[in-house]
GROMACS .gro file of C-alpha atoms in nm:
model
  201
    1MET     CA    1   0.651  -1.607  -0.670
    2LEU     CA    2   0.664  -1.944  -0.509
    3PHE     CA    3   0.743  -2.105  -0.794
    4PHE     CA    4   0.977  -1.872  -1.039
    5ALA     CA    5   1.152  -1.602  -0.770
    6GLU     CA    6   1.500  -1.804  -0.689
    7MET     CA    7   1.577  -1.413  -0.379
    8TYR     CA    8   1.222  -1.337  -0.350
    9HIS     CA    9   0.989  -1.670  -0.186
   10PHE     CA   10   0.897  -1.402   0.096
   11MET     CA   11   0.723  -1.142  -0.120
   12ALA     CA   12   0.439  -1.407  -0.150
   13LEU     CA   13   0.323  -1.336   0.087
   14ASN     CA   14   0.374  -0.951   0.107
   15VAL     CA   15   0.142  -0.991  -0.195
   16LEU     CA   16  -0.163  -1.183  -0.075
   17LEU     CA   17  -0.150  -0.906   0.204
   18ALA     CA   18  -0.079  -0.637  -0.085
   19TYR     CA   19  -0.425  -0.807  -0.194
   20ILE     CA   20  -0.663  -0.783   0.082
   21PRO     CA   21  -0.764  -0.462   0.050
   22LEU     CA   22  -0.794  -0.470  -0.265
   23GLU     CA   23  -1.055  -0.778  -0.264
   24ILE     CA   24  -1.241  -0.577   0.108
   25SER     CA   25  -1.334  -0.296  -0.186
   26PHE     CA   26  -1.509  -0.573  -0.421
   27HIS     CA   27  -1.773  -0.553  -0.134
   28PHE     CA   28  -1.789  -0.205  -0.059
   29LYS     CA   29  -2.079  -0.178  -0.298
   30GLN     CA   30  -2.253  -0.426  -0.191
   31VAL     CA   31  -2.365  -0.342   0.170
   32GLY     CA   32  -2.535  -0.081   0.351
   33ARG     CA   33  -2.389   0.197   0.611
   34ARG     CA   34  -2.277  -0.018   0.867
   35MET     CA   35  -2.116  -0.271   0.754
   36PHE     CA   36  -1.916  -0.068   0.502
   37LEU     CA   37  -1.806   0.147   0.839
   38LEU     CA   38  -1.740  -0.229   1.010
   39LEU     CA   39  -1.577  -0.345   0.615
   40GLY     CA   40  -1.368  -0.015   0.613
   41SER     CA   41  -1.199  -0.033   0.962
   42PHE     CA   42  -1.103  -0.405   0.832
   43TRP     CA   43  -0.962  -0.214   0.522
   44LEU     CA   44  -0.804   0.079   0.674
   45LEU     CA   45  -0.630  -0.227   0.888
   46PHE     CA   46  -0.455  -0.436   0.604
   47TYR     CA   47  -0.382  -0.126   0.362
   48PRO     CA   48  -0.077  -0.061   0.491
   49ASN     CA   49   0.044  -0.320   0.344
   50ALA     CA   50   0.004  -0.265  -0.066
   51PRO     CA   51   0.225   0.129   0.023
   52TYR     CA   52   0.418  -0.100   0.236
   53LEU     CA   53   0.530  -0.290  -0.103
   54PHE     CA   54   0.729   0.002  -0.243
   55THR     CA   55   0.970  -0.012   0.066
   56ASP     CA   56   1.070  -0.385  -0.092
   57PHE     CA   57   1.260  -0.218  -0.352
   58PHE     CA   58   1.558  -0.182  -0.125
   59HIS     CA   59   1.594  -0.608  -0.186
   60LEU     CA   60   1.727  -0.566  -0.555
   61GLU     CA   61   2.071  -0.498  -0.441
   62ARG     CA   62   2.098  -0.885  -0.346
   63LEU     CA   63   2.090  -0.944  -0.671
   64SER     CA   64   2.434  -0.991  -0.837
   65ILE     CA   65   2.354  -0.781  -1.134
   66TYR     CA   66   2.391  -0.476  -0.882
   67GLN     CA   67   2.691  -0.532  -0.735
   68GLY     CA   68   2.913  -0.287  -0.885
   69MET     CA   69   2.830   0.078  -0.908
   70ASN     CA   70   3.166   0.131  -1.146
   71GLN     CA   71   3.068  -0.176  -1.357
   72ILE     CA   72   2.832  -0.283  -1.661
   73PHE     CA   73   2.492  -0.419  -1.515
   74GLY     CA   74   2.569  -0.806  -1.535
   75GLN     CA   75   2.334  -1.024  -1.786
   76SER     CA   76   2.274  -1.307  -1.568
   77LEU     CA   77   1.868  -1.400  -1.715
   78SER     CA   78   1.796  -1.498  -1.282
   79ASP     CA   79   1.890  -1.217  -1.207
   80TRP     CA   80   1.698  -0.989  -1.414
   81LEU     CA   81   1.394  -1.297  -1.384
   82SER     CA   82   1.416  -1.208  -1.028
   83PHE     CA   83   1.370  -0.819  -1.106
   84SER     CA   84   1.082  -0.842  -1.305
   85LEU     CA   85   0.898  -1.029  -1.082
   86LEU     CA   86   1.013  -0.814  -0.793
   87THR     CA   87   0.894  -0.515  -0.959
   88ILE     CA   88   0.528  -0.713  -1.103
   89GLY     CA   89   0.431  -0.788  -0.755
   90ILE     CA   90   0.482  -0.410  -0.592
   91CYS     CA   91   0.411  -0.228  -0.902
   92VAL     CA   92   0.091  -0.419  -1.002
   93TYR     CA   93  -0.048  -0.492  -0.644
   94GLY     CA   94   0.109  -0.141  -0.494
   95PHE     CA   95  -0.136   0.036  -0.735
   96LEU     CA   96  -0.374  -0.163  -0.745
   97GLY     CA   97  -0.391  -0.156  -0.343
   98MET     CA   98  -0.333   0.230  -0.287
   99ALA     CA   99  -0.617   0.287  -0.594
  100THR     CA  100  -0.881   0.152  -0.305
  101VAL     CA  101  -0.862   0.460  -0.102
  102ILE     CA  102  -1.044   0.661  -0.416
  103THR     CA  103  -1.255   0.347  -0.365
  104VAL     CA  104  -1.335   0.436   0.051
  105ILE     CA  105  -1.332   0.806  -0.062
  106ASN     CA  106  -1.632   0.721  -0.315
  107GLU     CA  107  -1.859   0.529  -0.125
  108SER     CA  108  -1.812   0.733   0.111
  109PHE     CA  109  -1.942   0.996  -0.003
  110GLN     CA  110  -2.242   0.799  -0.130
  111ARG     CA  111  -2.340   0.766   0.175
  112ASN     CA  112  -2.281   1.063   0.291
  113ILE     CA  113  -1.984   0.987   0.599
  114LEU     CA  114  -1.794   1.276   0.413
  115THR     CA  115  -2.004   1.557   0.208
  116LYS     CA  116  -1.728   1.814   0.145
  117LYS     CA  117  -1.494   1.793  -0.065
  118TRP     CA  118  -1.234   1.888   0.178
  119GLN     CA  119  -1.348   1.611   0.366
  120GLY     CA  120  -1.260   1.391   0.158
  121LEU     CA  121  -0.846   1.524   0.157
  122LEU     CA  122  -0.877   1.503   0.490
  123LEU     CA  123  -0.944   1.148   0.497
  124ILE     CA  124  -0.729   1.062   0.288
  125VAL     CA  125  -0.381   1.301   0.433
  126LEU     CA  126  -0.553   1.135   0.790
  127ILE     CA  127  -0.502   0.758   0.581
  128ASN     CA  128  -0.142   0.737   0.451
  129ILE     CA  129  -0.064   0.885   0.739
  130LEU     CA  130  -0.237   0.628   0.969
  131SER     CA  131  -0.032   0.461   0.631
  132SER     CA  132   0.313   0.548   0.716
  133LEU     CA  133   0.307   0.479   1.064
  134ALA     CA  134   0.233   0.160   0.979
  135ILE     CA  135   0.488   0.107   0.763
  136PHE     CA  136   0.706   0.209   0.995
  137VAL     CA  137   0.650  -0.039   1.252
  138GLY     CA  138   0.604  -0.273   1.057
  139ARG     CA  139   0.942  -0.245   0.802
  140PHE     CA  140   1.180  -0.129   1.164
  141ASP     CA  141   1.006  -0.313   1.407
  142ARG     CA  142   0.871  -0.581   1.225
  143LEU     CA  143   0.526  -0.571   1.269
  144HIS     CA  144   0.249  -0.720   1.048
  145SER     CA  145  -0.117  -0.690   1.052
  146VAL     CA  146  -0.197  -0.980   1.193
  147HIS     CA  147  -0.001  -0.867   1.531
  148VAL     CA  148  -0.302  -0.603   1.576
  149PHE     CA  149  -0.472  -0.944   1.684
  150THR     CA  150  -0.209  -1.161   1.844
  151LYS     CA  151   0.024  -0.923   2.019
  152PRO     CA  152  -0.236  -0.590   2.075
  153VAL     CA  153  -0.075  -0.391   2.315
  154GLN     CA  154   0.267  -0.457   2.208
  155THR     CA  155   0.146  -0.396   1.863
  156ILE     CA  156  -0.054  -0.052   2.007
  157GLN     CA  157   0.281   0.046   2.207
  158LEU     CA  158   0.493   0.062   1.903
  159ILE     CA  159   0.284   0.281   1.668
  160PHE     CA  160   0.171   0.543   1.885
  161PHE     CA  161   0.365   0.509   2.209
  162ASP     CA  162   0.728   0.541   2.137
  163TRP     CA  163   0.895   0.802   1.885
  164SER     CA  164   1.179   0.954   1.758
  165VAL     CA  165   1.280   1.242   1.523
  166ASN     CA  166   1.353   1.005   1.219
  167LYS     CA  167   1.028   0.821   1.329
  168ILE     CA  168   0.829   1.160   1.195
  169LEU     CA  169   1.066   1.232   0.953
  170PHE     CA  170   0.976   0.902   0.802
  171ILE     CA  171   0.657   0.950   0.808
  172LEU     CA  172   0.604   1.248   0.647
  173LEU     CA  173   0.814   1.179   0.332
  174LEU     CA  174   0.651   0.915   0.295
  175THR     CA  175   0.327   1.047   0.322
  176MET     CA  176   0.420   1.245   0.098
  177MET     CA  177   0.516   0.963  -0.173
  178GLN     CA  178   0.219   0.839  -0.104
  179LEU     CA  179   0.009   1.124  -0.169
  180ILE     CA  180   0.257   1.165  -0.522
  181LEU     CA  181   0.126   0.812  -0.644
  182LEU     CA  182  -0.239   0.866  -0.508
  183ALA     CA  183  -0.264   1.180  -0.748
  184SER     CA  184  -0.108   0.979  -1.041
  185ILE     CA  185  -0.379   0.705  -0.974
  186ALA     CA  186  -0.653   0.979  -0.922
  187GLY     CA  187  -0.520   1.114  -1.239
  188LEU     CA  188  -0.543   0.804  -1.428
  189LYS     CA  189  -0.886   0.750  -1.331
  190GLY     CA  190  -1.034   1.119  -1.411
  191LEU     CA  191  -0.816   1.047  -1.757
  192GLU     CA  192  -1.075   0.745  -1.744
  193LEU     CA  193  -1.346   0.942  -1.691
  194VAL     CA  194  -1.306   1.152  -2.014
  195ASP     CA  195  -1.226   0.899  -2.233
  196GLU     CA  196  -1.623   0.742  -2.101
  197GLN     CA  197  -1.801   1.074  -2.182
  198GLU     CA  198  -1.676   1.118  -2.501
  199LYS     CA  199  -1.751   0.782  -2.603
  200SER     CA  200  -2.098   0.872  -2.470
  201TYR     CA  201  -2.091   1.196  -2.758
   0.00000   0.00000   0.00000
């Protein structure tokens, strides 16, 4: 993004922020219960940056290849390069970041923080609701995860005390989108487990 994207230099920061929850998840297995809860809090703080990436697809409209709905798509290779870089950044780090939800749930079961299947499902829904809420304030109020530290009062006020019908509907829509994407990720991980079991036989 920094060296090749002509239009999407800002995506370098977005991708970096989406990588943070992934990096945090790498350390879950190495810590005890208390440290896991602490790391989990930081993970939850930065996790919305992963699904947030999918809202960056609207930046595709800036490319000349999309100008004019009744025209043949342009063949500008520089625009198609920008398209490719944007899509790769969004899909790779969006999906890898979202997959860490499954890691959090599995680690919570292993530490007996969660003991019932319904608790895991409920936690997944709650995480996605909070993530959708964070995506809304990030996209429309231009808040970032770091604002929790730099502007804590204003951030909390915008997130939890400023509501509208559009905000609620947006959260419901994005929550459904995230749950569908997570179901797809969980399905792929399930197929991998089946393959490993078959190989063991």
